[in-house]
Coordinates of C-alpha atoms in Angstrom, one line a residue:
Chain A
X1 CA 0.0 0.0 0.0
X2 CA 1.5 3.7 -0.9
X3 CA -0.2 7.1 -0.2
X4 CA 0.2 9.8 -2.7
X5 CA 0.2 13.5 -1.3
X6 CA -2.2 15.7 -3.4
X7 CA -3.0 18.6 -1.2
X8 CA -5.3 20.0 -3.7
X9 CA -8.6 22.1 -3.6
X10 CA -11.4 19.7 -4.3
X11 CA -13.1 22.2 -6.4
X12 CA -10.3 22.8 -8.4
X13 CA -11.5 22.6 -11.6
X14 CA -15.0 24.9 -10.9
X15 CA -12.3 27.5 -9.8
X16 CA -10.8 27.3 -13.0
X17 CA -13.2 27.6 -15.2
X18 CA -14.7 30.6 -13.0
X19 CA -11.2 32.3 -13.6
X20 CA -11.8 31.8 -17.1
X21 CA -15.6 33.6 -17.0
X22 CA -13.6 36.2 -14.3
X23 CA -11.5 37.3 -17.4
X24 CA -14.1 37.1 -20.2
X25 CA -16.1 39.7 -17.9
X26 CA -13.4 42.0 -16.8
X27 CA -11.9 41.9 -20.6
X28 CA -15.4 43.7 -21.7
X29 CA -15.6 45.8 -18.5
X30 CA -18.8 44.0 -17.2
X31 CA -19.3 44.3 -13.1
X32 CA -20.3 40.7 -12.2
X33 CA -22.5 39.7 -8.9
X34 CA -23.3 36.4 -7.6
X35 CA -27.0 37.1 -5.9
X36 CA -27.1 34.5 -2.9
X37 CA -30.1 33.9 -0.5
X38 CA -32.9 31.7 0.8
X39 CA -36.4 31.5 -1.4
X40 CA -38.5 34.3 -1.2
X41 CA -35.8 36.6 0.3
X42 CA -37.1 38.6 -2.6
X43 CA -33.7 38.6 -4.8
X44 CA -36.4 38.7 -7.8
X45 CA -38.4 41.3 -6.1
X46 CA -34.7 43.6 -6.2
X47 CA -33.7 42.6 -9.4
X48 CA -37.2 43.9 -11.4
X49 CA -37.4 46.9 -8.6
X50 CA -33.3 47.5 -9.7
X51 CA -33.8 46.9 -13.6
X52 CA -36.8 49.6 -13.1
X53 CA -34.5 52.3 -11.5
X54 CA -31.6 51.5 -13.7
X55 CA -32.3 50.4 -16.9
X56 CA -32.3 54.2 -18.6
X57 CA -28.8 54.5 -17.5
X58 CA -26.9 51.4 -17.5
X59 CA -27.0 48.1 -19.9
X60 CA -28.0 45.4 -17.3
X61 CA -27.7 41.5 -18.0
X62 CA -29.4 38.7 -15.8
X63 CA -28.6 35.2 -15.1
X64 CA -31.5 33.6 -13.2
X65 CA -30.7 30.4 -11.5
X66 CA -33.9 27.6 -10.7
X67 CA -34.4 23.9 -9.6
X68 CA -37.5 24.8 -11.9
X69 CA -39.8 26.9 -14.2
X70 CA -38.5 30.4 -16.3
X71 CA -41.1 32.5 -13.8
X72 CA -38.0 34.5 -12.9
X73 CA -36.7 35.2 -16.3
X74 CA -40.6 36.1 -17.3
X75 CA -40.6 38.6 -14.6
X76 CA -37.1 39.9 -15.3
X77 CA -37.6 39.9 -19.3
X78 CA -41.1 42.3 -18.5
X79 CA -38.8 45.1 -16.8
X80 CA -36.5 45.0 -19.7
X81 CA -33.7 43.8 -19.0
X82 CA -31.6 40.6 -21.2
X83 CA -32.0 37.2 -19.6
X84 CA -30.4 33.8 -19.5
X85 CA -32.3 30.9 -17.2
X86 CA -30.5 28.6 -15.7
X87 CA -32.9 25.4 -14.4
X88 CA -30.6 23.5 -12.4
X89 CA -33.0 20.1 -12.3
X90 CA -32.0 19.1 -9.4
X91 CA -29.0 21.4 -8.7
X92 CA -29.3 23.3 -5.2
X93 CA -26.2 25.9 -6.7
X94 CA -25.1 27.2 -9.8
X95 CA -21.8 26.0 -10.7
X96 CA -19.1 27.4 -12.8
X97 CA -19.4 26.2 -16.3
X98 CA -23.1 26.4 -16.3
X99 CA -22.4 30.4 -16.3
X100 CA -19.9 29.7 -18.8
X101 CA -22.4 28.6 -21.3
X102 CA -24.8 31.3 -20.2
X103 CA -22.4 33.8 -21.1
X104 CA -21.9 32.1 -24.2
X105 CA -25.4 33.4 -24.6
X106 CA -25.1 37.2 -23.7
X107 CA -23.4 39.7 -25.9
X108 CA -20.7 40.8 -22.7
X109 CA -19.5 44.1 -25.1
X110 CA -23.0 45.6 -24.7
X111 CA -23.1 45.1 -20.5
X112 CA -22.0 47.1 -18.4
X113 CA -23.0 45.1 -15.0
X114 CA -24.4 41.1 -15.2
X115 CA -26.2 40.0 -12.1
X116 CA -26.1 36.2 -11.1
X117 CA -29.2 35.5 -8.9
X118 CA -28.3 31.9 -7.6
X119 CA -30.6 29.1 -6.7
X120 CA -32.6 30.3 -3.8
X121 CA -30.6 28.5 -1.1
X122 CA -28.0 30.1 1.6
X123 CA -25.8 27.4 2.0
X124 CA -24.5 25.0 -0.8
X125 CA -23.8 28.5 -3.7
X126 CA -21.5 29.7 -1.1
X127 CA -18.8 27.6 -2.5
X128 CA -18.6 28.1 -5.7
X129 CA -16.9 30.8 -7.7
X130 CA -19.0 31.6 -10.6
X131 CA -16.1 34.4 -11.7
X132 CA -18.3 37.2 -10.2
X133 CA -16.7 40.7 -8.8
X134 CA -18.4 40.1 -5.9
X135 CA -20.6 38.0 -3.5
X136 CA -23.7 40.0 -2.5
X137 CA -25.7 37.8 0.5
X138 CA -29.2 38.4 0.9
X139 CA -31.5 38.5 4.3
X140 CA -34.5 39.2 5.2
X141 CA -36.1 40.5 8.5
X142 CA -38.7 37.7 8.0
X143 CA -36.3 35.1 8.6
X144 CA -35.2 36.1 12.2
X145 CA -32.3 37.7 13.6
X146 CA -30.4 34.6 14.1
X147 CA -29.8 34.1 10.1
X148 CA -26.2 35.0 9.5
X149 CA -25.1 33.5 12.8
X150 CA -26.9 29.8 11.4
X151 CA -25.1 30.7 8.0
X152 CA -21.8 31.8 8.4
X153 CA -20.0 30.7 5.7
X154 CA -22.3 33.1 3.1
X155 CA -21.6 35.9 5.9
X156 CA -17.9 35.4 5.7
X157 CA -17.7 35.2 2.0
X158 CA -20.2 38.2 1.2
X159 CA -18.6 41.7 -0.5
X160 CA -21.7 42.8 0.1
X161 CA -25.1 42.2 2.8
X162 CA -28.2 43.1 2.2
X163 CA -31.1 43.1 4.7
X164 CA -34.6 43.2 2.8
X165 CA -37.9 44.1 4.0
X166 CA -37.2 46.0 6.9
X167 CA -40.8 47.8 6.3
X168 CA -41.6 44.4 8.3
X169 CA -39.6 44.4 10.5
X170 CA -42.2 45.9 13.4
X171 CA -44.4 42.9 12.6
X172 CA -41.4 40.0 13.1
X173 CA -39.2 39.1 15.9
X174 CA -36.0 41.0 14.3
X175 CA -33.4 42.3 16.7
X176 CA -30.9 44.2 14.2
X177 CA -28.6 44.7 17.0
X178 CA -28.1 41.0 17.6
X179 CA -28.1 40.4 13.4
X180 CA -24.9 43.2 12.9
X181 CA -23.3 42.0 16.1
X182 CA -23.0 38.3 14.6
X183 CA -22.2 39.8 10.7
X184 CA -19.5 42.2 12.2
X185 CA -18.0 39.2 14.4
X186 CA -18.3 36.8 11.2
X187 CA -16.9 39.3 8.6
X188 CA -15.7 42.8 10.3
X189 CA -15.9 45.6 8.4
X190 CA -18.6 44.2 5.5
X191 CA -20.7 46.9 3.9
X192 CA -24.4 46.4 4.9
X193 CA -27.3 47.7 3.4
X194 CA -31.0 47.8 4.7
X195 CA -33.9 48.3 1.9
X196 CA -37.3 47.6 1.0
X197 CA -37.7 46.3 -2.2
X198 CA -41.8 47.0 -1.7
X199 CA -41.8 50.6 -0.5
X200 CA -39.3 50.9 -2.2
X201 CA -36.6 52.1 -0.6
X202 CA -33.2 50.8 -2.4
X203 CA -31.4 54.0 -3.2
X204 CA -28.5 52.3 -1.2
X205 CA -28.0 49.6 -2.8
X206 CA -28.5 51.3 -6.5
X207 CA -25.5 53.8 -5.5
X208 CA -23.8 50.5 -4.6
X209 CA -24.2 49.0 -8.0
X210 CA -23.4 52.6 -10.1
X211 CA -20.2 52.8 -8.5
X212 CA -18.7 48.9 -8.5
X213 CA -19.8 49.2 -12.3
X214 CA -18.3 52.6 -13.0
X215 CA -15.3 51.2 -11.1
X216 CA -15.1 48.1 -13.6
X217 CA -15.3 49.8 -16.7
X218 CA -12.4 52.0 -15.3
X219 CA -10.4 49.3 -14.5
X220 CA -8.3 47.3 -17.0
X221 CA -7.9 43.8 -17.1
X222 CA -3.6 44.2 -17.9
X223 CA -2.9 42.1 -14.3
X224 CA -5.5 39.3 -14.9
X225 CA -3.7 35.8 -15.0
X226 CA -4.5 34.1 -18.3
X227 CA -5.6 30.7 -17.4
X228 CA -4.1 28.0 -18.3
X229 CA -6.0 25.3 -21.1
X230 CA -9.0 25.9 -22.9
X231 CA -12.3 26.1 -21.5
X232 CA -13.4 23.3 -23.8
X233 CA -10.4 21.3 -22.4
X234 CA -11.7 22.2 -18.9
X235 CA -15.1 21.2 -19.8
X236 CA -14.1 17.7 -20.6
X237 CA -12.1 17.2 -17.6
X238 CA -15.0 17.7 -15.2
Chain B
X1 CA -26.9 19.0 -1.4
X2 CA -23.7 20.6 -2.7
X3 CA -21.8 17.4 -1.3
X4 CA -23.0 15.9 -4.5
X5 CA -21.8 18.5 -6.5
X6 CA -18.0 17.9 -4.1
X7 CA -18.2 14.5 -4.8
X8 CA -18.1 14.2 -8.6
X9 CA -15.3 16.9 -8.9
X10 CA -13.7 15.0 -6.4
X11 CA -13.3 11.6 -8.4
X12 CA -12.5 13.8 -10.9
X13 CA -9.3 14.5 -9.5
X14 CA -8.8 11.6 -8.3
X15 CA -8.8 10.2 -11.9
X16 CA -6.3 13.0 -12.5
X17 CA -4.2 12.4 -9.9
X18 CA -2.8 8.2 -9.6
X19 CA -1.4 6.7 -12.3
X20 CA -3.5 4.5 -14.5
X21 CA -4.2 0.9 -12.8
X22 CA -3.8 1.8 -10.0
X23 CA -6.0 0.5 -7.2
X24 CA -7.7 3.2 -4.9
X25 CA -8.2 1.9 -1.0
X26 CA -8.8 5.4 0.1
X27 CA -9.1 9.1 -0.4
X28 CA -8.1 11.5 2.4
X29 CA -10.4 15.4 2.7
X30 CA -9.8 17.6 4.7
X31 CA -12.7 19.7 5.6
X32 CA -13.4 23.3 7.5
X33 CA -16.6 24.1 9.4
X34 CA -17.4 26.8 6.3
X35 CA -18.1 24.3 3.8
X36 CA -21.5 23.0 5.7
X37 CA -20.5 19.4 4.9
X38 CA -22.8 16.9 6.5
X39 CA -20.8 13.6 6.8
X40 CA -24.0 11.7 5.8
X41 CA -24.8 13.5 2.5
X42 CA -21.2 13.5 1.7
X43 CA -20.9 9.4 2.2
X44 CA -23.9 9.0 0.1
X45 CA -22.6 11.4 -2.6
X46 CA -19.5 9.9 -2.9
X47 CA -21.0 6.1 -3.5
X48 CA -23.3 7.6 -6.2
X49 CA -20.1 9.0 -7.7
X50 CA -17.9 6.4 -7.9
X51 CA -20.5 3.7 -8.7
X52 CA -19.2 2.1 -11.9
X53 CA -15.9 4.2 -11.9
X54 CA -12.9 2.5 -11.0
X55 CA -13.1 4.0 -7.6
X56 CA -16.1 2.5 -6.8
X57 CA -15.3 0.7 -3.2
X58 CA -12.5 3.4 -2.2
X59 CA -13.2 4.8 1.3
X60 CA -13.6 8.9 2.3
X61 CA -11.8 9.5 5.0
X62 CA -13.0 13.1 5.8
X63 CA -11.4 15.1 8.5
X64 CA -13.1 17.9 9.9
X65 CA -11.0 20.7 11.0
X66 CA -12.5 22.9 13.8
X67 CA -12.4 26.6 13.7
X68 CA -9.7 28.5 14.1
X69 CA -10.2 31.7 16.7
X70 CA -8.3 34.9 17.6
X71 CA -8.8 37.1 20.3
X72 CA -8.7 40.8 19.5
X73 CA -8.2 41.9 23.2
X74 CA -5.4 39.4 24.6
X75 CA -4.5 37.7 21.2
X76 CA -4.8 34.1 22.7
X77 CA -5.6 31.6 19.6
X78 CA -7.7 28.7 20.1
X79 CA -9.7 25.9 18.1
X80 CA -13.4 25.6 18.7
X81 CA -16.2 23.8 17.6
X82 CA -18.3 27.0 17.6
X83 CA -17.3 30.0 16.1
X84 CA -19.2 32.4 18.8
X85 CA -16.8 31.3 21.7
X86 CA -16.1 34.2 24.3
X87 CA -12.4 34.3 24.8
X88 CA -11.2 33.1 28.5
X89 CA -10.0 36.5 29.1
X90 CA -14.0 37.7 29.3
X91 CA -13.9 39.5 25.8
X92 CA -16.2 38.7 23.2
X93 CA -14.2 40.3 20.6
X94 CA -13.4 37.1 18.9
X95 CA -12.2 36.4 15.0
X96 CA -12.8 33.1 13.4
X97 CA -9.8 32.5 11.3
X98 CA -10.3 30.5 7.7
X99 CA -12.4 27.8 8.0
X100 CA -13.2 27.3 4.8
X101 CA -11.1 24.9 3.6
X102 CA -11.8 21.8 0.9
X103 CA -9.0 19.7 0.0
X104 CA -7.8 16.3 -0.9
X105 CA -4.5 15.5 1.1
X106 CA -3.7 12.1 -0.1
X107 CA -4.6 8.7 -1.4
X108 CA -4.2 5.6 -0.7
X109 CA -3.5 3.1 -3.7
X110 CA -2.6 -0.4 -3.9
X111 CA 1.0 -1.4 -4.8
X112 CA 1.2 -2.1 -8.4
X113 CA 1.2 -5.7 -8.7
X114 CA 4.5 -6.8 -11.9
X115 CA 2.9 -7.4 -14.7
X116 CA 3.2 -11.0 -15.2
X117 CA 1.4 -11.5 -12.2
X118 CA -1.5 -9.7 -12.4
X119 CA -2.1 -10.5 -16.4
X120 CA -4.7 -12.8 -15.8
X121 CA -5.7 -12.2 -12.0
X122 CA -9.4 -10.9 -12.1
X123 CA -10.1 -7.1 -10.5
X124 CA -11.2 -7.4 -7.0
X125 CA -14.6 -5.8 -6.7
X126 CA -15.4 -4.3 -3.8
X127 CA -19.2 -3.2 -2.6
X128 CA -18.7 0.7 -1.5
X129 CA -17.7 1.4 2.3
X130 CA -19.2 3.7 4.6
X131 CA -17.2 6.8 4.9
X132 CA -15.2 7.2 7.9
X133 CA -15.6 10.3 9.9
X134 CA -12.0 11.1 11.6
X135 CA -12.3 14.7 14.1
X136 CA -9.2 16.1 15.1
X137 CA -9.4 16.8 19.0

């Protein structure tokens, strides 16, 4: 019997190919979010209320992420905005290369910002790189004050934390005190942002967006590592 | 369910990583509390992975790795099951360190049989173990 020493990141190849989708965005300027958070968080609900307020001043791209149906790319597609669906069958993430072939399916010159709204789940997309800018996590008051401290691997990994329908908040047990004492422990320092995607109160988290994607198209891609092999060569690895 | 999703890329590197022949006893994963691994899914996941590979019958050995925490106040380091731990100085000014670790550290292959022996010796088939869950203490 011998042992071989790997010491090798299981996920290895996911990370590659979301390198490969990292430089395909950044080469065309496009500001890339992963959207993470539980079912009826309302990620949808920000998305059309977003799309609304934006789409006049910046060119917005949506990959929507499902176990099932195109309800989310219906709703998206009505406020204007270009869609990709993603029905993951029974996926409970989205993965690397299935954004890889969804951006096979967007023109990336024309974007300025794409937004990834994952399967509705807090837990297993937190692993995956898609080749996003930046992970934005998603709570709501409606699912209690002890969220982030049950999920602190999205809190840890988030750029970005968003706590949605605080209009409720008067009607639920939510103690924001205890919530940002657990985030700032988990992840000191992360931005967060309170809205109401109903009322709607969101200017926040629109300023958020303007100046991450104004910040991308100003950036240029010189230091980005080529990787190495083709995607297609990737692909068949898996 | 992500342990699925762990599983297959894990044969997948697995494939990549002995040479060809060779006979897989076990694979070796380390694991930190971030991942959200549940021993049980990930057992089942890596069966259903391996079935009808050559690796079906290899055993996960996963280790879970506790967190890692730092005091801000006294700077005493310390591993935890629980990443809320006050510190035993009284401060509650606690970092959890990493965590979210994922990687294979080694595996365990048969010796390669020479070749004149094994020419006509029939593959052993093996049913699929159950995982074995190691914690570091």
């Amino acid at each position: 019997m011998s042992e071989i020493r790997i010491v090798q990141n299981v996920l290895k190849h996911n990370d590659e190919i979301a390198s490969m989708n990292r430089h395909r965005l950044r080469d065309d300027g496009v500001f890339c979010i992963d959207l993470i958070g539980s079912p009826g968080c309302g990620k949808t609900s920000l998305l059309e209320a977003t799309l609304r307020r934006l789409h006049n001043r910046i060119n917005i791209g949506i990959i929507a992420g499902d176990l099932a149906t195109d309800r989310d790319a219906q709703r998206i597609q009505a406020c204007g905005a270009r869609v990709v669906q993603i029905n993951t069958g029974k996926g409970c993430h989205l993965d690397a290369n299935q954004v890889r072939h969804a951006l096979d399916e967007i023109d990336l010159a024309g974007l300025d910002l794409l937004i990834i709204e994952n399967v509705g789940n807090l837990i297993c997309p937190v692993g995956f790189d898609l080749g996003q800018d930046a992970k934005v996590g998603m709570f709501s008051v409606c699912e209690g004050d002890d969220k982030a401290a049950k999920h602190p691997h999205l809190v840890r990994a988030a750029d970005l934390l968003l706590l949605n329908k605080i209009d409720l908040m008067k009607y639920v047990k939510f103690h924001p005190v205890t919530f940002r004492e657990d985030v700032e422990k988990l992840n000191p320092g992360v931005e967060m942002i309170e809205l109401s995607v109903t009322e709607p109160k969101i200017e926040r988290w629109l300023d958020w967006l303007l100046s991450k994607t104004q910040a991308a198209q100003d950036e240029t891609c010189a230091d980005m590592p080529v990787p190495v092999g083709t995607a297609k060569e990737l692909s068949d690895a898996r | 369910m992500h342990e699925l999703s762990i599983a297959r890329s894990l044969v997948g590197l697995v494939r990549e990583s002995v040479p060809g022949g060779a006979v897989v006893k076990s694979v070796l994963v380390r694991v930190g509390p971030l991942q959200a691994i549940e021993s049980g899914a990930m057992e089942l996941s890596w069966c259903a992975a391996t079935e009808g590979t050559v690796f079906e019958g290899a055993e996960l050995l996963l280790t879970f790795v506790p967190w890692e925490l730092g005091c801000r106040e006294c700077g005493r380091s310390w591993s935890s099951d629980s990443w809320s731990d006050p510190c035993t100085c009284g401060s509650c000014r606690v970092d959890p360190v990493g965590g979210d670790e994922l990687r294979l550290e080694s595996i365990e292959v048969e010796d390669l049989p020479n070749r004149t022996a094994s020419a006509d010796a029939p593959r052993a088939v093996k049913r699929s173990q159950a995982s074995k869950e190691t914690r570091r203490v």
